[in-house]
Coordinates of C-alpha atoms and ligand atoms in Angstrom, one line a residue:
Chain A
X1093 CA -25.9 -58.7 2.4
X1094 CA -28.8 -59.1 0.1
X1095 CA -32.2 -58.1 1.4
X1096 CA -34.3 -61.2 1.7
X1097 CA -37.4 -61.4 -0.4
X1098 CA -40.8 -61.8 1.2
X1099 CA -43.2 -64.6 0.3
X1100 CA -47.0 -64.2 0.3
X1101 CA -49.0 -66.7 2.1
X1102 CA -52.6 -67.2 3.0
X1103 CA -53.9 -68.5 6.3
X1104 CA -55.9 -71.7 5.6
X1105 CA -56.6 -72.9 9.2
X1106 CA -56.5 -71.4 12.7
X1107 CA -56.7 -73.7 15.7
X1108 CA -56.8 -73.0 19.4
X1109 CA -54.3 -75.5 20.7
X1110 CA -54.0 -74.3 24.3
X1111 CA -55.8 -71.6 26.3
X1112 CA -53.2 -69.0 25.2
X1113 CA -51.8 -70.5 22.0
X1114 CA -53.2 -70.5 18.5
X1115 CA -51.9 -72.5 15.6
X1116 CA -51.9 -71.1 12.1
X1117 CA -51.5 -73.0 8.8
X1118 CA -49.9 -71.0 6.0
X1119 CA -50.1 -71.9 2.4
X1120 CA -48.4 -70.2 -0.5
X1121 CA -50.5 -67.8 -2.7
X1122 CA -48.7 -69.4 -5.7
X1123 CA -46.1 -72.1 -6.3
X1124 CA -44.6 -74.1 -3.4
X1125 CA -42.9 -73.2 -0.2
X1126 CA -39.3 -74.2 0.3
X1127 CA -38.4 -77.2 2.5
X1128 CA -36.5 -76.1 5.6
X1129 CA -34.2 -77.5 8.2
X1130 CA -35.4 -78.5 11.7
X1131 CA -35.4 -75.6 14.1
X1132 CA -35.9 -73.0 11.3
X1133 CA -38.2 -69.9 11.7
X1134 CA -39.8 -67.3 9.5
X1135 CA -40.4 -63.7 10.2
X1136 CA -44.1 -62.8 9.8
X1137 CA -44.9 -59.2 8.8
X1138 CA -48.2 -57.9 10.2
X1139 CA -49.5 -54.6 8.9
X1140 CA -51.4 -53.3 11.9
X1141 CA -53.4 -50.1 11.7
X1142 CA -50.8 -48.1 13.8
X1143 CA -47.6 -49.9 13.1
X1144 CA -46.2 -52.8 11.3
X1145 CA -45.0 -55.7 13.4
X1146 CA -42.5 -58.3 12.5
X1147 CA -42.2 -61.4 14.7
X1148 CA -40.1 -64.5 14.3
X1149 CA -42.0 -67.8 14.7
X1150 CA -40.6 -71.3 14.6
X1151 CA -41.9 -73.5 11.9
X1152 CA -43.5 -76.6 13.5
X1153 CA -44.5 -78.6 10.5
X1154 CA -42.5 -81.4 8.9
X1155 CA -39.4 -79.9 7.3
X1156 CA -40.0 -81.9 4.2
X1157 CA -43.5 -80.7 3.6
X1158 CA -43.5 -77.9 1.1
X1159 CA -47.2 -77.5 0.7
X1160 CA -47.7 -75.6 4.0
X1161 CA -46.0 -74.2 7.0
X1162 CA -47.5 -74.2 10.5
X1163 CA -46.6 -71.8 13.3
X1164 CA -48.0 -71.4 16.8
X1165 CA -48.3 -68.1 18.6
X1166 CA -48.7 -67.5 22.3
X1167 CA -50.6 -64.5 23.3
X1168 CA -48.1 -62.4 25.3
X1169 CA -49.5 -60.3 28.1
X1170 CA -46.8 -57.7 27.7
X1171 CA -46.9 -57.9 24.0
X1172 CA -46.0 -54.9 21.9
X1173 CA -48.8 -55.9 19.6
X1174 CA -47.6 -58.8 17.3
X1175 CA -49.1 -61.7 19.2
X1176 CA -52.3 -59.7 19.9
X1177 CA -52.6 -59.0 16.2
X1178 CA -52.1 -62.7 15.3
X1179 CA -54.7 -63.7 17.9
X1180 CA -57.3 -61.0 17.1
X1181 CA -56.9 -60.0 13.5
X1182 CA -55.7 -63.0 11.7
X1183 CA -58.3 -65.5 10.5
X1184 CA -58.8 -68.1 7.7
X1185 CA -58.3 -66.2 4.4
X1186 CA -56.0 -63.5 5.8
X1187 CA -52.9 -62.9 3.7
X1188 CA -49.5 -62.4 5.3
X1189 CA -46.0 -61.8 4.2
X1190 CA -43.3 -64.0 5.6
X1191 CA -39.5 -64.2 5.1
X1192 CA -38.0 -67.4 3.7
X1193 CA -37.0 -69.8 6.5
X1194 CA -33.7 -69.2 8.3
X1195 CA -32.2 -71.3 11.0
X1196 CA -30.3 -70.4 14.1
X1197 CA -31.3 -73.5 16.0
X1198 CA -30.5 -76.6 13.9
X1199 CA -29.9 -80.0 15.5
X1200 CA -26.3 -81.2 15.9
X1201 CA -26.3 -84.0 13.4
X1202 CA -23.1 -85.6 14.9
X1203 CA -24.8 -86.0 18.3
X1204 CA -25.3 -89.6 19.7
X1205 CA -28.4 -88.5 21.5
X1206 CA -30.6 -85.4 21.7
X1207 CA -32.3 -84.2 24.9
X1208 CA -34.9 -81.5 24.2
X1209 CA -36.2 -79.2 26.9
X1210 CA -39.3 -77.2 25.9
X1211 CA -41.0 -74.6 28.0
X1212 CA -44.6 -73.6 27.0
X1213 CA -44.8 -72.4 23.4
X1214 CA -41.1 -73.3 23.2
X1215 CA -42.3 -76.7 22.0
X1216 CA -42.6 -75.4 18.5
X1217 CA -39.1 -75.7 17.1
X1218 CA -38.9 -79.2 18.5
X1219 CA -42.0 -80.2 16.5
X1220 CA -39.9 -79.9 13.4
X1221 CA -37.0 -81.7 15.0
X1222 CA -39.1 -84.8 15.8
X1223 CA -39.8 -86.1 12.3
X1224 CA -36.2 -85.6 11.4
X1225 CA -34.9 -87.3 14.5
X1226 CA -37.3 -90.2 14.0
X1227 CA -36.2 -90.6 10.4
X1228 CA -32.6 -90.6 11.4
X1229 CA -33.4 -93.2 14.2
X1230 CA -31.2 -91.4 16.7
X1231 CA -32.1 -91.6 20.4
X1232 CA -33.8 -88.6 21.9
X1233 CA -35.9 -87.5 24.9
X1234 CA -38.3 -84.7 25.1
X1235 CA -38.9 -82.9 28.4
X1236 CA -41.9 -80.7 28.0
X1237 CA -42.8 -78.1 30.7
X1238 CA -46.0 -76.1 30.6
X1239 CA -48.9 -74.7 32.6
X1240 CA -52.0 -76.4 31.4
X1241 CA -54.2 -73.4 32.2
X1242 CA -52.2 -71.4 29.6
X1243 CA -50.0 -73.6 27.4
X1244 CA -49.3 -77.3 26.9
X1245 CA -50.3 -77.6 23.3
X1246 CA -49.9 -80.9 21.6
X1247 CA -49.1 -82.8 24.8
X1248 CA -51.7 -85.5 24.1
X1249 CA -50.5 -86.2 20.5
X1250 CA -46.8 -86.1 21.7
X1251 CA -47.4 -88.5 24.5
X1252 CA -49.2 -90.9 22.2
X1253 CA -46.7 -90.8 19.4
X1254 CA -43.5 -90.7 21.5
X1255 CA -44.6 -92.9 24.4
X1256 CA -41.8 -93.0 27.0
X1257 CA -39.5 -90.6 25.0
X1258 CA -41.9 -87.8 26.0
X1259 CA -41.9 -86.5 29.6
X1260 CA -44.6 -83.9 30.5
X1261 CA -44.5 -81.6 33.5
X1262 CA -47.6 -79.5 34.2
X1263 CA -46.7 -76.7 36.7
X1264 CA -50.4 -76.1 37.3
X1265 CA -50.5 -79.6 38.7
X1266 CA -47.3 -79.1 40.7
X1267 CA -45.1 -81.3 38.4
X1268 CA -41.6 -80.0 38.0
X1269 CA -38.8 -81.3 35.8
X1270 CA -35.6 -82.2 37.8
X1271 CA -33.2 -80.9 35.2
X1272 CA -30.1 -82.1 37.0
X1273 CA -31.5 -85.7 37.3
X1274 CA -32.2 -85.7 33.5
X1275 CA -28.8 -84.3 32.6
X1276 CA -26.7 -86.5 34.9
X1277 CA -28.2 -89.7 33.3
X1278 CA -26.9 -89.0 29.8
X1279 CA -24.1 -90.7 27.9
X1280 CA -21.2 -89.2 26.0
X1281 CA -22.2 -87.5 22.8
X1282 CA -25.5 -86.2 24.1
X1283 CA -26.5 -82.7 23.0
X1284 CA -29.0 -80.6 25.0
X1285 CA -31.4 -78.1 23.4
X1286 CA -33.6 -75.6 25.2
X1287 CA -36.4 -73.5 23.9
X1288 CA -38.3 -71.6 26.5
X1289 CA -38.1 -68.8 29.0
X1290 CA -34.8 -67.3 30.1
X1291 CA -35.1 -69.1 33.5
X1292 CA -35.2 -72.5 31.9
X1293 CA -32.2 -71.7 29.7
X1294 CA -30.3 -70.5 32.7
X1295 CA -31.3 -73.6 34.8
X1296 CA -29.9 -75.9 32.1
X1297 CA -26.7 -73.9 31.6
X1298 CA -26.0 -73.7 35.3
X1299 CA -26.6 -77.4 35.8
X1300 CA -24.3 -78.2 32.8
X1301 CA -21.6 -76.0 34.3
X1302 CA -21.8 -77.6 37.7
X1303 CA -21.7 -81.1 36.2
X1304 CA -18.8 -80.4 34.0
X1305 CA -20.8 -81.0 30.8
X1306 CA -19.0 -79.2 27.9
X1307 CA -20.7 -75.8 27.0
X1308 CA -20.7 -76.6 23.3
X1309 CA -23.1 -79.5 24.0
X1310 CA -25.8 -76.9 25.1
X1311 CA -27.9 -75.1 22.5
X1312 CA -30.8 -72.8 23.1
X1313 CA -33.2 -70.5 21.4
X1314 CA -34.7 -67.7 23.4
X1315 CA -38.0 -66.9 21.8
X1316 CA -38.4 -63.5 23.5
X1317 CA -38.3 -60.8 20.9
X1318 CA -38.2 -57.1 21.6
X1319 CA -39.7 -55.9 24.8
X1320 CA -41.2 -52.4 25.2
X1321 CA -39.2 -49.6 26.9
X1322 CA -39.0 -45.8 27.2
X1323 CA -39.7 -43.8 24.0
X1324 CA -36.7 -42.0 22.6
X1325 CA -35.4 -40.1 19.6
X1326 CA -32.9 -41.6 17.2
X1327 CA -30.8 -39.3 14.9
X1328 CA -29.3 -40.8 11.8
X1329 CA -26.1 -38.8 11.3
X1330 CA -25.5 -39.9 7.7
X1331 CA -28.9 -38.7 6.6
X1332 CA -29.6 -35.8 8.9
X1333 CA -32.9 -37.4 9.9
X1334 CA -34.6 -37.8 13.3
X1335 CA -37.1 -40.5 14.1
X1336 CA -39.3 -41.1 17.1
X1337 CA -39.2 -44.6 18.6
X1338 CA -42.4 -45.3 20.5
X1339 CA -42.4 -47.2 23.8
X1340 CA -43.9 -50.3 22.2
X1341 CA -41.9 -50.2 19.0
X1342 CA -38.3 -51.5 18.6
X1343 CA -35.6 -49.4 17.1
X1344 CA -35.4 -51.8 14.2
X1345 CA -39.2 -51.4 13.5
X1346 CA -38.8 -47.6 13.7
X1347 CA -36.0 -47.7 11.1
X1348 CA -38.1 -50.0 8.9
X1349 CA -41.1 -47.8 9.2
X1350 CA -38.9 -45.0 7.7
X1351 CA -38.0 -47.3 4.8
X1352 CA -34.4 -48.0 6.1
X1353 CA -33.6 -51.6 5.4
X1354 CA -31.4 -53.2 8.0
X1355 CA -30.4 -56.9 7.5
X1356 CA -32.0 -59.1 10.2
X1357 CA -32.7 -62.8 10.8
X1358 CA -33.8 -63.4 14.3
X1359 CA -35.2 -60.1 15.6
X1360 CA -34.3 -61.4 19.0
X1361 CA -30.8 -60.2 19.6
X1362 CA -29.0 -63.4 18.8
X1363 CA -28.0 -63.6 15.1
X1364 CA -25.9 -60.5 14.8
X1365 CA -27.2 -59.5 11.4
X1366 CA -28.8 -56.1 12.4
X1367 CA -25.7 -54.5 14.1
X1368 CA -25.5 -50.7 13.7
X1369 CA -22.8 -48.2 14.6
X1370 CA -23.5 -45.8 17.4
X1371 CA -22.2 -42.3 17.1
X1372 CA -23.7 -40.8 20.2
X1373 CA -25.9 -41.4 23.2
X1374 CA -26.0 -44.3 25.7
X1375 CA -27.3 -47.7 24.8
X1376 CA -29.4 -50.1 26.9
X1377 CA -28.1 -53.4 25.6
X1378 CA -30.6 -56.2 25.6
X1379 CA -29.1 -58.6 23.1
X1380 CA -27.2 -61.8 23.7
X1381 CA -24.9 -61.4 20.6
X1382 CA -22.4 -58.6 21.4
X1383 CA -19.5 -59.4 23.7
X1384 CA -19.2 -57.5 27.0
X1385 CA -16.4 -55.5 25.6
X1386 CA -18.4 -54.5 22.6
X1387 CA -21.3 -53.5 24.9
X1388 CA -19.1 -51.4 27.1
X1389 CA -17.6 -49.6 24.2
X1390 CA -21.0 -48.2 23.4
X1391 CA -20.1 -48.1 19.7
X1392 CA -22.5 -50.7 18.5
X1393 CA -26.2 -51.7 19.0
X1394 CA -28.5 -54.5 18.0
X1395 CA -31.6 -52.5 17.1
X1396 CA -33.9 -55.5 17.0
X1397 CA -34.0 -55.6 20.8
X1398 CA -31.8 -52.9 22.3
X1399 CA -32.8 -49.3 22.9
X1400 CA -31.5 -45.9 24.0
X1401 CA -30.7 -45.6 27.7
X1402 CA -31.6 -42.0 27.6
X1403 CA -33.8 -39.8 25.5
X1404 CA -31.6 -39.7 22.4
X1405 CA -29.4 -41.9 20.4
X1406 CA -27.3 -41.1 17.3
X1407 CA -26.7 -43.9 14.8
X1408 CA -24.1 -43.7 12.1
X1409 CA -26.4 -44.6 9.2
Chain B
X646 CA -10.2 -76.0 21.6
X647 CA -6.8 -74.3 22.0
X648 CA -5.6 -75.8 18.8
X649 CA -8.2 -74.2 16.6
X650 CA -6.5 -70.8 16.0
X651 CA -5.1 -70.4 12.6
X652 CA -1.8 -68.9 11.8
X653 CA -2.4 -66.9 8.6
X654 CA -4.4 -68.8 6.0
X655 CA -2.9 -72.2 6.8
X656 CA -4.6 -74.8 8.9
X657 CA -1.5 -75.9 10.9
X658 CA -2.6 -76.4 14.5
X659 CA -1.3 -74.0 17.1
X660 CA -0.8 -75.5 20.6
X661 CA -0.7 -73.7 23.9
X662 CA -0.1 -75.0 27.3
X663 CA -2.7 -77.4 28.7
X664 CA -4.5 -77.0 32.0
X665 CA -6.5 -79.4 34.1
X666 CA -10.2 -78.9 33.6
X667 CA -11.4 -78.3 37.2
X668 CA -15.1 -78.9 36.3
X669 CA -14.6 -82.3 34.9
X670 CA -15.8 -85.5 36.7
X671 CA -13.3 -87.8 35.0
X672 CA -9.9 -87.3 33.4
X673 CA -8.3 -89.6 30.9
X674 CA -4.6 -89.2 30.0
X675 CA -3.4 -90.9 26.9
X676 CA 0.3 -90.7 25.9
X677 CA 2.2 -92.2 23.1
X678 CA 5.2 -94.2 24.3
X679 CA 6.1 -91.9 27.2
X680 CA 4.2 -89.8 29.7
X681 CA 5.7 -86.3 29.2
X682 CA 6.7 -84.1 32.1
X683 CA 3.9 -81.8 31.3
X684 CA 1.3 -84.6 31.3
X685 CA 2.8 -86.0 34.5
X686 CA 2.4 -82.7 36.4
X687 CA -1.2 -82.3 35.3
X688 CA -1.9 -85.9 36.2
X689 CA -0.4 -85.4 39.7
X690 CA -2.3 -82.2 40.2
X691 CA -5.6 -84.0 39.4
X692 CA -7.4 -85.2 42.5
X693 CA -10.6 -86.5 41.0
X694 CA -11.4 -89.7 39.2
X695 CA -8.5 -90.3 36.7
X696 CA -6.8 -92.8 34.5
X697 CA -3.6 -92.9 32.5
X698 CA -2.7 -95.0 29.5
X699 CA 0.5 -95.3 27.5
X700 CA 0.5 -96.8 24.0
X701 CA 3.2 -98.2 21.8
X702 CA 1.9 -98.5 18.3
X703 CA -1.8 -98.6 19.3
X704 CA -4.3 -100.0 16.8
X705 CA -7.4 -98.1 16.1
X706 CA -9.5 -100.8 17.8
X707 CA -7.4 -100.4 21.0
X708 CA -7.8 -96.6 20.9
X709 CA -11.6 -96.9 20.4
X710 CA -11.8 -99.3 23.2
X711 CA -9.9 -97.0 25.6
X712 CA -12.6 -94.4 25.0
X713 CA -15.6 -96.7 25.3
X714 CA -16.6 -95.9 28.9
X715 CA -15.8 -92.2 28.7
X716 CA -18.5 -90.1 30.4
X717 CA -20.3 -87.0 29.2
X718 CA -18.5 -84.8 31.8
X719 CA -15.0 -86.0 31.1
X720 CA -11.8 -84.5 29.8
X721 CA -9.2 -86.2 27.6
X722 CA -5.6 -85.1 27.7
X723 CA -3.2 -86.2 24.9
X724 CA 0.5 -86.3 24.5
X725 CA 2.8 -87.7 21.8
X726 CA 3.5 -87.0 18.2
X727 CA 1.1 -84.8 16.2
X728 CA -0.3 -87.7 14.0
X729 CA -0.9 -89.7 17.2
X730 CA -2.8 -87.1 19.2
X731 CA -4.9 -86.1 16.2
X732 CA -5.7 -89.8 15.5
X733 CA -6.9 -90.2 19.1
X734 CA -8.8 -86.9 18.9
X735 CA -10.6 -88.0 15.7
X736 CA -11.8 -91.2 17.5
X737 CA -12.8 -89.1 20.4
X738 CA -14.9 -86.8 18.2
X739 CA -16.5 -89.9 16.6
X740 CA -17.4 -91.1 20.1
X741 CA -19.2 -87.8 20.6
X742 CA -16.7 -85.7 22.5
X743 CA -16.9 -81.9 22.1
X744 CA -13.8 -80.0 21.1
X745 CA -13.3 -78.5 24.6
X746 CA -13.2 -81.9 26.1
X747 CA -10.0 -82.8 24.1
X748 CA -6.8 -81.1 25.4
X749 CA -3.7 -81.6 23.3
X750 CA -0.2 -81.0 24.4
X751 CA 2.4 -79.6 22.1
X752 CA 3.7 -82.5 20.0
X753 CA 6.9 -84.1 21.1
X754 CA 8.5 -84.0 17.7
X755 CA 8.0 -81.9 14.5
X756 CA 7.7 -85.0 12.3
X757 CA 4.8 -84.8 10.0
X758 CA 2.5 -87.3 8.2
X759 CA 2.3 -86.2 4.6
X760 CA -0.7 -87.0 2.4
X761 CA 0.1 -87.3 -1.3
X762 CA -2.8 -85.9 -3.4
X763 CA -1.7 -88.0 -6.4
X764 CA -1.6 -91.5 -5.0
X765 CA -3.2 -91.0 -1.6
X766 CA -0.3 -92.6 0.3
X767 CA 0.6 -91.2 3.7
X768 CA 4.4 -90.8 4.2
X769 CA 5.6 -90.8 7.8
X770 CA 8.5 -89.0 9.5
X771 CA 8.6 -86.0 7.2
X772 CA 10.8 -83.1 8.5
X773 CA 11.6 -81.2 5.3
X774 CA 10.2 -80.1 2.0
X775 CA 10.2 -81.2 -0.8
X776 CA 9.9 -84.8 0.3
X777 CA 9.7 -87.9 -1.8
X778 CA 6.4 -89.8 -1.6
X779 CA 6.7 -93.4 -0.3
X780 CA 3.9 -94.4 -2.7
X781 CA 4.6 -92.8 -6.1
X782 CA 8.1 -91.4 -5.7
X783 CA 7.1 -87.9 -6.7
X784 CA 8.7 -85.0 -4.9
X785 CA 6.0 -83.3 -2.8
X786 CA 5.8 -79.8 -1.5
X787 CA 4.9 -80.1 2.2
X788 CA 2.2 -77.6 2.9
X789 CA 0.9 -76.3 6.2
X790 CA -2.6 -77.5 5.3
X791 CA -3.4 -80.0 8.0
X792 CA -6.3 -82.4 7.7
X793 CA -7.7 -82.9 11.2
X794 CA -9.5 -86.1 10.3
X795 CA -6.5 -87.7 8.8
X796 CA -3.8 -86.1 11.0
X797 CA -1.7 -85.4 7.9
X798 CA -0.4 -82.5 5.9
X799 CA -1.4 -82.0 2.3
X800 CA 1.4 -82.6 -0.3
X801 CA 1.5 -82.0 -4.0
X802 CA 4.1 -82.5 -6.7
X803 CA 6.6 -79.6 -6.4
X804 CA 7.9 -79.7 -10.0
X805 CA 5.0 -80.7 -12.0
X806 CA 5.5 -78.0 -14.6
X807 CA 9.2 -78.5 -15.1
X808 CA 10.9 -81.6 -13.8
X809 CA 14.3 -79.8 -13.7
X810 CA 12.9 -77.1 -11.4
X811 CA 13.5 -78.4 -7.9
X812 CA 13.3 -75.9 -5.1
X813 CA 15.9 -75.9 -2.3
X814 CA 15.3 -78.2 0.6
X815 CA 13.9 -76.5 3.7
X816 CA 13.1 -77.7 7.2
X817 CA 9.4 -77.7 8.2
X818 CA 8.6 -76.7 11.8
Ligands
FES1506 S1 -31.9 -59.4 13.9 FE1 -30.7 -60.9 14.9 S2 -29.6 -59.8 16.3 FE2 -30.9 -58.4 15.5

């Protein structure tokens, strides 16, 4: 697999779109950006003083607009630094490196109808869906759940432009979405998309299962990237090197800091690109890519999210 | 879908035994000409909302109509010849069904539809190869490349290089 080139962009606008969410407009330093498909994301590289962070953010601008990209970043309380960096260090004029767009969450173009469930900042990939779905004139519904004291960006614009196709639920006002009522009312050919916290994804999956809705009509993107854990030491058996992985760094980031390039697309344990062979030590699997059998074998790890279960891990690199 | 596994590099569907989908809210059974014993036993086992339909030479319009009120949480069971069940499946996919909602039973005969890549004619009832095309009269090699949208196998002229070179006739499974 080829190592993907980085593109240089400059921040041309920063907007506070909800109490915890900032929107960033990125323009190319030279030339044009590539158009992308709805649901695509880019990985933003942030060179912090202590370590380099790389986080994946959904593109929320119109996929056909190649003059700029827009992303929205929610400040994460338990962040390992990436979102704090974006919120505190990045301002108009800051230059950033981003990966070209890749997509693990594209709409199903054969669908007769699309039902979108967004939780909080999970609204972002759907913002790039909406222009495409409107151009295609296919029926859709957006169910947007948020807490207005933290999130809920763009709800006024969305309600205005989508009218009764947009349903808002503000948990801070006690409004909840009845997922099973929404799902039971849908016709054949409906596809369901979820972007939001694990609990929302599970709620939709469980409801679909109970109702007998086919699993391949359910699509989701978990936006949670790597979470911190215990520090550990990784030994690279092929190179005779040992590296320290700090509590708030992912294994992938530690490898990258040592100039070891590992292919990666999602940095969230879903795409399968970053898989590495394990030669020793126990793994704490945190990905949703490997099968249970692969996880039990202890022979492979997804370093973007997973870590050592003990103090030491040996990778066959 | 149980028919998606490939045997080697070919796209010939592989069928395995069909089971009732216990999660489904509605079950539609469609058979060509006769309800097979396998279909009958699944139908009898099914205690939720169900319907059975048997067709003799069904038109596409008839098939599309039979799927019109199919719900999101339904399962379709198909029995008959391979061209028939794939023709219904193709309408079902067009109507928005997901692969796992379409359960196909092992075809009742090994007769194939053969698509001629020279004149685009589909020849029916093919059981051996080479086979003479109904449209252009060329002898066609009957391959195992199956087009799911057209429910037919791909055929090409077997002796294009040398008209005297005609391979021995073999049965296709
Ligand atoms: S980068 Fe996608 S699974 Fe690790």
